[in-house]
PDB file of C-alpha atoms and ligand atoms in Angstrom:
ATOM      1  CA  UNK A   1      18.183  -5.579 -12.050  1.00 51.00           C
ATOM      2  CA  UNK A   2      19.928  -2.979 -14.180  1.00 51.00           C
ATOM      3  CA  UNK A   3      20.745  -0.263 -11.531  1.00 51.00           C
ATOM      4  CA  UNK A   4      22.567   2.955 -11.873  1.00 46.00           C
ATOM      5  CA  UNK A   5      23.788   5.661  -9.273  1.00 46.00           C
ATOM      6  CA  UNK A   6      20.925   7.975  -8.764  1.00 45.00           C
ATOM      7  CA  UNK A   7      22.517  10.806 -10.487  1.00 38.00           C
ATOM      8  CA  UNK A   8      23.352   8.181 -13.642  1.00 38.00           C
ATOM      9  CA  UNK A   9      20.169   8.271 -14.307  1.00 37.00           C
ATOM     10  CA  UNK A  10      19.796  11.155 -16.468  1.00 32.00           C
ATOM     11  CA  UNK A  11      18.526  11.442 -19.424  1.00 31.00           C
ATOM     12  CA  UNK A  12      16.506   7.351 -19.114  1.00 33.00           C
ATOM     13  CA  UNK A  13      14.565   8.656 -17.237  1.00 36.00           C
ATOM     14  CA  UNK A  14      13.514  12.540 -16.785  1.00 32.00           C
ATOM     15  CA  UNK A  15      12.092  13.420 -13.432  1.00 36.00           C
ATOM     16  CA  UNK A  16      15.638  13.615 -12.424  1.00 35.00           C
ATOM     17  CA  UNK A  17      16.526  16.550 -14.774  1.00 31.00           C
ATOM     18  CA  UNK A  18      13.964  18.384 -12.960  1.00 31.00           C
ATOM     19  CA  UNK A  19      14.687  17.350  -9.774  1.00 33.00           C
ATOM     20  CA  UNK A  20      18.718  17.920  -9.748  1.00 36.00           C
ATOM     21  CA  UNK A  21      18.467  21.299 -10.782  1.00 36.00           C
ATOM     22  CA  UNK A  22      17.394  22.686 -14.237  1.00 38.00           C
ATOM     23  CA  UNK A  23      13.920  22.922 -14.188  1.00 42.00           C
ATOM     24  CA  UNK A  24      12.775  26.644 -11.822  1.00 42.00           C
ATOM     25  CA  UNK A  25       8.976  25.971 -12.987  1.00 47.00           C
ATOM     26  CA  UNK A  26       7.761  23.789 -11.180  1.00 55.00           C
ATOM     27  CA  UNK A  27       8.041  25.592  -8.025  1.00 63.00           C
ATOM     28  CA  UNK A  28       4.370  25.240  -5.866  1.00 62.00           C
ATOM     29  CA  UNK A  29       4.814  27.425  -3.360  1.00 56.00           C
ATOM     30  CA  UNK A  30       3.499  25.973  -0.865  1.00 65.00           C
ATOM     31  CA  UNK A  31       5.775  26.236   2.544  1.00 80.00           C
ATOM     32  CA  UNK A  32       5.919  22.817   4.160  1.00 88.00           C
ATOM     33  CA  UNK A  33       8.808  22.585   7.477  1.00 92.00           C
ATOM     34  CA  UNK A  34       8.976  18.570   7.610  1.00 95.00           C
ATOM     35  CA  UNK A  35       9.310  16.922  10.866  1.00 94.00           C
ATOM     36  CA  UNK A  36      10.867  14.028  10.264  1.00 96.00           C
ATOM     37  CA  UNK A  37      13.582  13.055  12.720  1.00 96.00           C
ATOM     38  CA  UNK A  38      17.439  12.550  10.908  1.00 95.00           C
ATOM     39  CA  UNK A  39      17.604   9.282  12.529  1.00 96.00           C
ATOM     40  CA  UNK A  40      15.182   8.517   9.043  1.00 97.00           C
ATOM     41  CA  UNK A  41      16.597  10.363   6.133  1.00 98.00           C
ATOM     42  CA  UNK A  42      18.787   8.824   4.170  1.00 98.00           C
ATOM     43  CA  UNK A  43      21.815  10.323   1.809  1.00 97.00           C
ATOM     44  CA  UNK A  44      20.494   9.807  -1.173  1.00 96.00           C
ATOM     45  CA  UNK A  45      23.827   9.790  -2.379  1.00 96.00           C
ATOM     46  CA  UNK A  46      24.056   5.719  -1.198  1.00 97.00           C
ATOM     47  CA  UNK A  47      20.723   5.139  -3.198  1.00 97.00           C
ATOM     48  CA  UNK A  48      20.804   3.479  -6.574  1.00 97.00           C
ATOM     49  CA  UNK A  49      17.839   3.507  -8.568  1.00 97.00           C
ATOM     50  CA  UNK A  50      16.422   0.573 -11.989  1.00 97.00           C
ATOM     51  CA  UNK A  51      14.096  -0.092 -12.868  1.00 96.00           C
ATOM     52  CA  UNK A  52      10.072   1.394 -12.577  1.00 97.00           C
ATOM     53  CA  UNK A  53       7.883  -1.310 -10.680  1.00 94.00           C
ATOM     54  CA  UNK A  54       4.771  -0.015  -9.726  1.00 91.00           C
ATOM     55  CA  UNK A  55       2.376   3.056 -10.388  1.00 90.00           C
ATOM     56  CA  UNK A  56       0.280   5.273  -7.515  1.00 85.00           C
ATOM     57  CA  UNK A  57      -1.802   8.318  -8.074  1.00 85.00           C
ATOM     58  CA  UNK A  58       0.757  10.416  -7.487  1.00 90.00           C
ATOM     59  CA  UNK A  59       4.047   8.820  -7.108  1.00 95.00           C
ATOM     60  CA  UNK A  60       6.361   6.782  -9.116  1.00 97.00           C
ATOM     61  CA  UNK A  61       7.693   3.528  -7.816  1.00 96.00           C
ATOM     62  CA  UNK A  62      11.571   1.818  -9.126  1.00 97.00           C
ATOM     63  CA  UNK A  63      13.405  -0.844  -7.456  1.00 97.00           C
ATOM     64  CA  UNK A  64      17.385   0.136  -6.395  1.00 97.00           C
ATOM     65  CA  UNK A  65      20.257  -0.379  -3.759  1.00 97.00           C
ATOM     66  CA  UNK A  66      20.536   0.962  -1.026  1.00 97.00           C
ATOM     67  CA  UNK A  67      24.324   1.111  -0.095  1.00 96.00           C
ATOM     68  CA  UNK A  68      25.811  -0.933  -3.338  1.00 94.00           C
ATOM     69  CA  UNK A  69      24.431  -3.816  -1.220  1.00 94.00           C
ATOM     70  CA  UNK A  70      20.209  -3.485   0.909  1.00 96.00           C
ATOM     71  CA  UNK A  71      17.548  -4.118  -2.818  1.00 97.00           C
ATOM     72  CA  UNK A  72      15.136  -2.204  -2.047  1.00 98.00           C
ATOM     73  CA  UNK A  73      12.198  -0.470  -3.335  1.00 97.00           C
ATOM     74  CA  UNK A  74      11.949   3.767  -4.091  1.00 98.00           C
ATOM     75  CA  UNK A  75       8.182   5.377  -3.725  1.00 97.00           C
ATOM     76  CA  UNK A  76       9.525   8.639  -5.509  1.00 98.00           C
ATOM     77  CA  UNK A  77       6.203  11.208  -4.873  1.00 97.00           C
ATOM     78  CA  UNK A  78       5.546  12.986  -8.010  1.00 96.00           C
ATOM     79  CA  UNK A  79       6.402  16.450  -9.560  1.00 95.00           C
ATOM     80  CA  UNK A  80       9.924  14.722  -9.035  1.00 90.00           C
ATOM     81  CA  UNK A  81      10.928  17.607  -7.036  1.00 93.00           C
ATOM     82  CA  UNK A  82      10.266  18.430  -3.027  1.00 95.00           C
ATOM     83  CA  UNK A  83       9.414  21.991  -3.610  1.00 92.00           C
ATOM     84  CA  UNK A  84       6.861  20.942  -6.093  1.00 94.00           C
ATOM     85  CA  UNK A  85       4.884  18.981  -4.262  1.00 95.00           C
ATOM     86  CA  UNK A  86       1.682  20.903  -2.640  1.00 94.00           C
ATOM     87  CA  UNK A  87       1.751  20.301   0.601  1.00 94.00           C
ATOM     88  CA  UNK A  88      -0.852  17.776   1.431  1.00 92.00           C
ATOM     89  CA  UNK A  89       1.322  15.506  -1.190  1.00 94.00           C
ATOM     90  CA  UNK A  90       4.007  16.983   1.861  1.00 95.00           C
ATOM     91  CA  UNK A  91       2.101  16.059   4.463  1.00 93.00           C
ATOM     92  CA  UNK A  92       0.256  12.815   2.960  1.00 92.00           C
ATOM     93  CA  UNK A  93       4.668  11.082   2.784  1.00 95.00           C
ATOM     94  CA  UNK A  94       5.598  12.764   6.555  1.00 96.00           C
ATOM     95  CA  UNK A  95       2.413  10.754   7.405  1.00 92.00           C
ATOM     96  CA  UNK A  96       3.608   8.543   6.074  1.00 93.00           C
ATOM     97  CA  UNK A  97       7.092   8.183   6.657  1.00 96.00           C
ATOM     98  CA  UNK A  98       6.215   8.607  10.590  1.00 94.00           C
ATOM     99  CA  UNK A  99       3.925   5.572  10.673  1.00 92.00           C
ATOM    100  CA  UNK A 100       6.167   3.180   8.697  1.00 95.00           C
ATOM    101  CA  UNK A 101       8.711   4.007  10.767  1.00 95.00           C
ATOM    102  CA  UNK A 102       6.684   2.302  13.551  1.00 94.00           C
ATOM    103  CA  UNK A 103       6.142  -0.327  12.320  1.00 93.00           C
ATOM    104  CA  UNK A 104       8.018  -3.823  12.546  1.00 95.00           C
ATOM    105  CA  UNK A 105       5.881  -6.869  11.941  1.00 96.00           C
ATOM    106  CA  UNK A 106       6.717 -10.052   9.237  1.00 96.00           C
ATOM    107  CA  UNK A 107       4.014  -9.416   6.970  1.00 96.00           C
ATOM    108  CA  UNK A 108       4.098  -5.298   7.000  1.00 96.00           C
ATOM    109  CA  UNK A 109       7.498  -3.757   4.407  1.00 97.00           C
ATOM    110  CA  UNK A 110      10.326  -2.835   5.877  1.00 97.00           C
ATOM    111  CA  UNK A 111      10.523   0.783   5.856  1.00 97.00           C
ATOM    112  CA  UNK A 112      14.346   1.799   5.757  1.00 98.00           C
ATOM    113  CA  UNK A 113      14.450   5.205   5.719  1.00 98.00           C
ATOM    114  CA  UNK A 114      12.847   8.854   3.987  1.00 98.00           C
ATOM    115  CA  UNK A 115      15.030  12.035   1.818  1.00 98.00           C
ATOM    116  CA  UNK A 116      13.354  15.070   1.343  1.00 96.00           C
ATOM    117  CA  UNK A 117      15.504  16.938  -0.544  1.00 95.00           C
ATOM    118  CA  UNK A 118      15.440  16.829  -3.602  1.00 95.00           C
ATOM    119  CA  UNK A 119      13.022  14.630  -3.735  1.00 97.00           C
ATOM    120  CA  UNK A 120      10.538  13.152  -1.635  1.00 97.00           C
ATOM    121  CA  UNK A 121      11.378   9.391  -1.151  1.00 98.00           C
ATOM    122  CA  UNK A 122      10.512   6.686   0.747  1.00 98.00           C
ATOM    123  CA  UNK A 123      13.024   3.127   0.754  1.00 98.00           C
ATOM    124  CA  UNK A 124      11.789   0.035   1.773  1.00 97.00           C
ATOM    125  CA  UNK A 125      12.766  -3.395   1.415  1.00 96.00           C
ATOM    126  CA  UNK A 126      11.938  -4.804  -1.789  1.00 97.00           C
ATOM    127  CA  UNK A 127       9.489  -6.982  -2.119  1.00 97.00           C
ATOM    128  CA  UNK A 128      10.330  -9.351  -4.582  1.00 95.00           C
ATOM    129  CA  UNK A 129       6.785 -11.490  -5.661  1.00 95.00           C
ATOM    130  CA  UNK A 130       5.318  -8.502  -7.299  1.00 93.00           C
ATOM    131  CA  UNK A 131       1.132  -7.551  -5.672  1.00 92.00           C
ATOM    132  CA  UNK A 132      -1.366 -10.087  -5.221  1.00 90.00           C
ATOM    133  CA  UNK A 133      -3.118  -9.394  -7.875  1.00 87.00           C
ATOM    134  CA  UNK A 134      -0.786  -9.615  -9.905  1.00 91.00           C
ATOM    135  CA  UNK A 135       0.184 -12.244  -8.069  1.00 90.00           C
ATOM    136  CA  UNK A 136      -3.603 -14.103  -8.891  1.00 86.00           C
ATOM    137  CA  UNK A 137      -3.977 -14.006 -12.043  1.00 87.00           C
ATOM    138  CA  UNK A 138      -1.413 -15.168 -12.736  1.00 90.00           C
ATOM    139  CA  UNK A 139      -2.539 -18.020 -11.471  1.00 84.00           C
ATOM    140  CA  UNK A 140      -5.472 -18.120 -13.299  1.00 81.00           C
ATOM    141  CA  UNK A 141      -8.158 -19.488 -14.374  1.00 80.00           C
ATOM    142  CA  UNK A 142      -7.508 -21.673 -11.277  1.00 79.00           C
ATOM    143  CA  UNK A 143      -8.222 -19.870  -8.055  1.00 76.00           C
ATOM    144  CA  UNK A 144      -4.703 -20.375  -5.402  1.00 79.00           C
ATOM    145  CA  UNK A 145      -4.562 -22.963  -3.597  1.00 82.00           C
ATOM    146  CA  UNK A 146      -6.095 -23.574  -0.020  1.00 81.00           C
ATOM    147  CA  UNK A 147      -3.099 -23.965   1.288  1.00 84.00           C
ATOM    148  CA  UNK A 148      -1.721 -20.836  -0.407  1.00 87.00           C
ATOM    149  CA  UNK A 149      -5.289 -18.467  -0.313  1.00 84.00           C
ATOM    150  CA  UNK A 150      -5.275 -20.215   3.901  1.00 83.00           C
ATOM    151  CA  UNK A 151      -1.483 -18.416   4.248  1.00 89.00           C
ATOM    152  CA  UNK A 152      -1.782 -15.855   3.275  1.00 89.00           C
ATOM    153  CA  UNK A 153      -4.975 -15.001   4.705  1.00 86.00           C
ATOM    154  CA  UNK A 154      -3.128 -15.281   8.022  1.00 88.00           C
ATOM    155  CA  UNK A 155      -0.852 -12.523   7.419  1.00 91.00           C
ATOM    156  CA  UNK A 156      -3.083 -10.124   5.896  1.00 88.00           C
ATOM    157  CA  UNK A 157      -4.897 -10.948   9.057  1.00 85.00           C
ATOM    158  CA  UNK A 158      -1.540 -11.025  11.179  1.00 90.00           C
ATOM    159  CA  UNK A 159      -0.447  -7.859   9.572  1.00 91.00           C
ATOM    160  CA  UNK A 160      -3.646  -6.145  10.800  1.00 86.00           C
ATOM    161  CA  UNK A 161      -4.189  -7.308  13.854  1.00 87.00           C
ATOM    162  CA  UNK A 162      -0.186  -5.872  14.465  1.00 92.00           C
ATOM    163  CA  UNK A 163      -1.027  -2.390  12.983  1.00 89.00           C
ATOM    164  CA  UNK A 164      -5.433  -2.664  15.080  1.00 85.00           C
ATOM    165  CA  UNK A 165      -3.011  -3.486  18.703  1.00 89.00           C
ATOM    166  CA  UNK A 166      -0.595   0.195  17.684  1.00 89.00           C
ATOM    167  CA  UNK A 167      -3.819   1.734  16.888  1.00 87.00           C
ATOM    168  CA  UNK A 168      -3.635   1.998  13.079  1.00 87.00           C
ATOM    169  CA  UNK A 169      -6.220   2.085  10.419  1.00 84.00           C
ATOM    170  CA  UNK A 170      -4.226   0.891   6.895  1.00 82.00           C
ATOM    171  CA  UNK A 171      -7.505   2.461   4.952  1.00 76.00           C
ATOM    172  CA  UNK A 172      -6.674   0.838   1.696  1.00 81.00           C
ATOM    173  CA  UNK A 173      -6.059  -3.140   2.631  1.00 83.00           C
ATOM    174  CA  UNK A 174      -6.544  -4.707  -1.076  1.00 83.00           C
ATOM    175  CA  UNK A 175      -4.208  -6.865  -3.467  1.00 86.00           C
ATOM    176  CA  UNK A 176      -2.239  -3.879  -5.102  1.00 88.00           C
ATOM    177  CA  UNK A 177      -0.976  -2.931  -1.496  1.00 90.00           C
ATOM    178  CA  UNK A 178      -0.447  -6.456  -0.679  1.00 92.00           C
ATOM    179  CA  UNK A 179       3.210  -7.732  -1.670  1.00 96.00           C
ATOM    180  CA  UNK A 180       3.948 -11.499  -2.019  1.00 96.00           C
ATOM    181  CA  UNK A 181       7.251 -12.386  -0.960  1.00 97.00           C
ATOM    182  CA  UNK A 182      10.135 -13.658  -3.616  1.00 96.00           C
ATOM    183  CA  UNK A 183       9.685 -17.602  -2.217  1.00 96.00           C
ATOM    184  CA  UNK A 184       6.656 -16.707  -2.621  1.00 94.00           C
ATOM    185  CA  UNK A 185       5.707 -17.895   0.835  1.00 95.00           C
ATOM    186  CA  UNK A 186       4.154 -15.373   2.519  1.00 96.00           C
ATOM    187  CA  UNK A 187       2.877 -11.856   1.642  1.00 95.00           C
ATOM    188  CA  UNK A 188       3.387  -8.294   3.264  1.00 96.00           C
ATOM    189  CA  UNK A 189       1.385  -5.894   3.545  1.00 94.00           C
ATOM    190  CA  UNK A 190       2.088  -1.978   1.514  1.00 93.00           C
ATOM    191  CA  UNK A 191       1.432   1.460   0.774  1.00 89.00           C
ATOM    192  CA  UNK A 192       0.490   3.009   4.263  1.00 86.00           C
ATOM    193  CA  UNK A 193      -0.239   6.936   2.624  1.00 78.00           C
ATOM    194  CA  UNK A 194      -4.284   6.305   3.761  1.00 78.00           C
ATOM    195  CA  UNK A 195      -3.511   5.199   6.948  1.00 73.00           C
ATOM    196  CA  UNK A 196      -3.811   6.699  10.592  1.00 73.00           C
ATOM    197  CA  UNK A 197      -3.875   6.330  13.736  1.00 70.00           C
ATOM    198  CA  UNK A 198      -7.017   6.106  15.035  1.00 63.00           C
ATOM    199  CA  UNK A 199      -8.345   8.722  17.289  1.00 58.00           C
ATOM    200  CA  UNK A 200     -11.135   9.475  19.555  1.00 48.00           C
ATOM    201  CA  UNK A 201     -14.676   8.983  17.407  1.00 48.00           C
ATOM    202  CA  UNK A 202     -12.198  10.386  14.603  1.00 47.00           C
ATOM    203  CA  UNK A 203     -12.558   9.419  11.080  1.00 46.00           C
ATOM    204  CA  UNK A 204     -13.240   9.929   7.269  1.00 47.00           C
ATOM    205  CA  UNK A 205     -16.251   7.887   5.550  1.00 44.00           C
ATOM    206  CA  UNK A 206     -13.494   8.729   1.774  1.00 46.00           C
ATOM    207  CA  UNK A 207     -10.129   6.795   1.751  1.00 52.00           C
ATOM    208  CA  UNK A 208      -9.874   3.723   0.545  1.00 54.00           C
ATOM    209  CA  UNK A 209      -9.839   1.880  -2.776  1.00 57.00           C
ATOM    210  CA  UNK A 210     -13.467   1.835  -4.099  1.00 48.00           C
ATOM    211  CA  UNK A 211     -13.463  -1.445  -5.230  1.00 51.00           C
ATOM    212  CA  UNK A 212     -12.132  -1.839  -1.696  1.00 51.00           C
ATOM    213  CA  UNK A 213     -14.573  -0.018   0.235  1.00 54.00           C
ATOM    214  CA  UNK A 214     -17.010  -1.389   2.797  1.00 53.00           C
ATOM    215  CA  UNK A 215     -20.335  -0.551   0.979  1.00 50.00           C
ATOM    216  CA  UNK A 216     -21.052   2.180   3.769  1.00 49.00           C
ATOM    217  CA  UNK A 217     -18.014   4.393   3.105  1.00 52.00           C
ATOM    218  CA  UNK A 218     -19.182   4.392  -0.822  1.00 49.00           C
ATOM    219  CA  UNK A 219     -22.587   5.473   0.426  1.00 48.00           C
ATOM    220  CA  UNK A 220     -21.018   8.145   1.845  1.00 49.00           C
ATOM    221  CA  UNK A 221     -22.986   8.493   4.633  1.00 44.00           C
ATOM    222  CA  UNK A 222     -22.221  10.316   7.842  1.00 41.00           C
ATOM    223  CA  UNK A 223     -21.034   8.584  12.052  1.00 44.00           C
ATOM    224  CA  UNK A 224     -21.825   5.195   9.789  1.00 42.00           C
ATOM    225  CA  UNK A 225     -19.500   2.999  10.974  1.00 44.00           C
ATOM    226  CA  UNK A 226     -16.678   2.370  12.867  1.00 49.00           C
ATOM    227  CA  UNK A 227     -12.555   2.401  10.994  1.00 53.00           C
ATOM    228  CA  UNK A 228     -12.979  -1.106  11.858  1.00 52.00           C
ATOM    229  CA  UNK A 229     -16.120  -2.325   9.821  1.00 53.00           C
ATOM    230  CA  UNK A 230     -14.351  -0.903   6.922  1.00 55.00           C
ATOM    231  CA  UNK A 231     -10.851  -2.368   7.160  1.00 55.00           C
ATOM    232  CA  UNK A 232     -13.450  -6.069   8.157  1.00 57.00           C
ATOM    233  CA  UNK A 233     -14.867  -5.377   4.217  1.00 58.00           C
ATOM    234  CA  UNK A 234     -11.806  -4.495   3.121  1.00 62.00           C
ATOM    235  CA  UNK A 235     -10.701  -7.989   4.828  1.00 63.00           C
ATOM    236  CA  UNK A 236     -13.252 -10.243   3.786  1.00 61.00           C
ATOM    237  CA  UNK A 237     -12.820  -8.952  -0.174  1.00 62.00           C
ATOM    238  CA  UNK A 238      -9.962  -9.648  -0.382  1.00 63.00           C
ATOM    239  CA  UNK A 239     -10.369 -13.021   1.092  1.00 64.00           C
ATOM    240  CA  UNK A 240     -13.143 -13.525  -1.383  1.00 60.00           C
ATOM    241  CA  UNK A 241     -10.448 -12.344  -4.064  1.00 64.00           C
ATOM    242  CA  UNK A 242      -7.697 -14.760  -2.373  1.00 63.00           C
ATOM    243  CA  UNK A 243     -10.470 -17.859  -2.527  1.00 58.00           C
ATOM    244  CA  UNK A 244     -12.160 -17.501  -5.567  1.00 57.00           C
ATOM    245  CA  UNK A 245      -8.783 -15.850  -8.254  1.00 55.00           C
ATOM    246  CA  UNK A 246     -11.167 -13.066  -8.936  1.00 56.00           C
ATOM    247  CA  UNK A 247     -11.437  -9.673  -8.803  1.00 56.00           C
ATOM    248  CA  UNK A 248     -15.215  -7.998  -7.174  1.00 51.00           C
ATOM    249  CA  UNK A 249     -16.941  -6.486  -8.866  1.00 52.00           C
ATOM    250  CA  UNK A 250     -16.821  -3.067  -8.612  1.00 51.00           C
ATOM    251  CA  UNK A 251     -18.728  -1.700 -11.159  1.00 51.00           C
ATOM    252  CA  UNK A 252     -22.112  -3.276  -9.784  1.00 48.00           C
ATOM    253  CA  UNK A 253     -24.693  -1.891  -7.446  1.00 48.00           C
ATOM    254  CA  UNK A 254     -23.172  -2.216  -3.814  1.00 45.00           C
ATOM    255  CA  UNK A 255     -26.736  -4.506  -2.766  1.00 45.00           C
ATOM    256  CA  UNK A 256     -25.831  -6.391  -6.238  1.00 48.00           C
ATOM    257  CA  UNK A 257     -21.630  -6.484  -5.428  1.00 49.00           C
ATOM    258  CA  UNK A 258     -22.644  -8.076  -1.426  1.00 48.00           C
ATOM    259  CA  UNK A 259     -25.325 -10.173  -2.949  1.00 48.00           C
ATOM    260  CA  UNK A 260     -22.225 -11.087  -5.432  1.00 49.00           C
ATOM    261  CA  UNK A 261     -19.885 -12.468  -2.656  1.00 48.00           C
ATOM    262  CA  UNK A 262     -22.295 -14.612  -0.750  1.00 46.00           C
ATOM    263  CA  UNK A 263     -23.516 -16.330  -3.697  1.00 46.00           C
ATOM    264  CA  UNK A 264     -20.089 -16.676  -5.798  1.00 45.00           C
ATOM    265  CA  UNK A 265     -18.040 -17.938  -2.110  1.00 40.00           C
ATOM    266  CA  UNK A 266     -16.889 -20.982  -2.571  1.00 42.00           C
ATOM    267  CA  UNK A 267     -17.639 -22.985   0.505  1.00 42.00           C
ATOM    268  CA  UNK A 268     -16.572 -23.784   3.195  1.00 44.00           C
ATOM    269  CA  UNK A 269     -13.420 -21.487   2.662  1.00 50.00           C
ATOM    270  CA  UNK A 270     -15.067 -18.531   2.013  1.00 51.00           C
ATOM    271  CA  UNK A 271     -16.929 -18.852   4.917  1.00 46.00           C
ATOM    272  CA  UNK A 272     -14.083 -20.159   7.026  1.00 50.00           C
ATOM    273  CA  UNK A 273     -12.447 -16.809   6.263  1.00 56.00           C
ATOM    274  CA  UNK A 274     -15.301 -14.728   6.893  1.00 49.00           C
ATOM    275  CA  UNK A 275     -15.628 -16.401  10.487  1.00 44.00           C
ATOM    276  CA  UNK A 276     -11.942 -15.388  10.908  1.00 49.00           C
ATOM    277  CA  UNK A 277     -11.899 -11.955   9.931  1.00 48.00           C
ATOM    278  CA  UNK A 278     -14.884 -11.894  11.767  1.00 43.00           C
ATOM    279  CA  UNK A 279     -13.303 -12.671  14.971  1.00 42.00           C
ATOM    280  CA  UNK A 280     -10.337 -11.579  14.175  1.00 43.00           C
ATOM    281  CA  UNK A 281     -11.361  -8.441  13.331  1.00 42.00           C
ATOM    282  CA  UNK A 282     -14.912  -7.745  15.362  1.00 33.00           C
TER     283      UNK A 282
HETATM  284  N1  LIG B 301       8.602  -2.919  -1.240  1.00 78.19           N
HETATM  285  C1  LIG B 301       8.048  -3.233  -2.612  1.00 78.19           C
HETATM  286  N2  LIG B 301       7.836  -4.170  -3.178  1.00 78.19           N
HETATM  287  C2  LIG B 301       8.292  -4.273  -3.617  1.00 78.19           C
HETATM  288  N3  LIG B 301       6.947  -4.020  -4.421  1.00 78.19           N
HETATM  289  C3  LIG B 301       6.714  -2.441  -4.069  1.00 78.19           C
HETATM  290  C4  LIG B 301       7.036  -1.764  -2.892  1.00 78.19           C
HETATM  291  N4  LIG B 301       6.253  -0.856  -2.068  1.00 78.19           N
HETATM  292  C5  LIG B 301       5.566  -0.655  -3.517  1.00 78.19           C
HETATM  293  N5  LIG B 301       6.109  -1.511  -4.331  1.00 78.19           N
HETATM  294  C6  LIG B 301       4.944  -1.655  -5.687  1.00 78.19           C
HETATM  295  O1  LIG B 301       4.640  -0.180  -6.391  1.00 78.19           O
HETATM  296  C7  LIG B 301       3.535  -0.164  -6.389  1.00 78.19           C
HETATM  297  C8  LIG B 301       2.667   1.498  -5.808  1.00 78.19           C
HETATM  298  O2  LIG B 301       3.361   1.155  -4.361  1.00 78.19           O
HETATM  299  P1  LIG B 301       2.389   2.535  -3.695  1.00 78.19           P
HETATM  300  O3  LIG B 301       0.837   1.954  -3.373  1.00 78.19           O
HETATM  301  O4  LIG B 301       2.796   2.135  -2.595  1.00 78.19           O
HETATM  302  O5  LIG B 301       1.582   3.586  -4.309  1.00 78.19           O
HETATM  303  P2  LIG B 301       0.763   4.183  -3.808  1.00 78.19           P
HETATM  304  O6  LIG B 301       1.396   6.158  -4.801  1.00 78.19           O
HETATM  305  O7  LIG B 301       0.915   5.276  -2.894  1.00 78.19           O
HETATM  306  O8  LIG B 301      -0.339   4.419  -5.227  1.00 78.19           O
HETATM  307  P3  LIG B 301      -1.440   4.150  -4.410  1.00 78.19           P
HETATM  308  O9  LIG B 301      -1.866   5.822  -5.640  1.00 78.19           O
HETATM  309  O10 LIG B 301      -2.885   3.010  -5.078  1.00 78.19           O
HETATM  310  O11 LIG B 301      -2.320   4.507  -2.802  1.00 78.19           O
HETATM  311  C9  LIG B 301       2.593  -2.016  -5.661  1.00 78.19           C
HETATM  312  O12 LIG B 301       1.103  -1.926  -5.813  1.00 78.19           O
HETATM  313  C10 LIG B 301       3.820  -2.153  -6.044  1.00 78.19           C
HETATM  314  O13 LIG B 301       3.856  -3.040  -7.253  1.00 78.19           O
END
């Protein structure tokens, strides 16, 4: 893994040009006072960045080293200069930091700290096996073996149960947000950018990744369902993918998608997992 101190990355990582100062034209003008405890903040000088390993809708994720010793993943919110990030994304960043820092679980990616200047960074332990989506694609044309599928399904359900016990809703459970450990024995839930703490009667229907959302969420009916139902739906669809190593056919109308799930199920494993998800998450 090629790693260099952050200050040395320039010019290979152009976003650091603006991060460390020369471009003054990208100020968003949005004022936001971060309310993140100092204990959660890291000194960016202790973070060395390496290769890019992932990209989200408004962030880039790099592998890196913390204090020259700990392998980490560093998610940098875009645009790369904190002052250029919109208030909405600053709020989302803060929420993700606060939620991640409150969690400790074997099946949830471990938070190490955050940086708010000169860039917004979230530093977590590096999960070396990549996403579950990539893992399933690599196993094609065969589906994952039964033991692996069940192990991963249980890992996901344990993580969801833990979140539920803390009153947290992930809202974007899908195989791109599930990471496989380097030894391929375990999976961990990541990406809490859309996660929320449950509030009485409070929820929004629109969040999530389309392909994995509950049908009601896609259709967008008001007051239609609890977040728990969405969570269960995403869980069942993730398990569907796990058992068939196949992505859910998201470009079809919802009714066809649901029929597809039930018609294509792989016998006992899918039924068992639906049952398991039902009893774990209902
Ligand atoms: N701790 C980690 N270890 C290894 N890879 C990671 C880690 N965290 C994130 N990644 C990689 O980076 C990608 C993007 O991360 P993440 O989903 O957190 O970003 P995001 O901007 O919130 O994405 P989205 O727009 O999908 O919500 C992941 O799919 C994964 O490939």
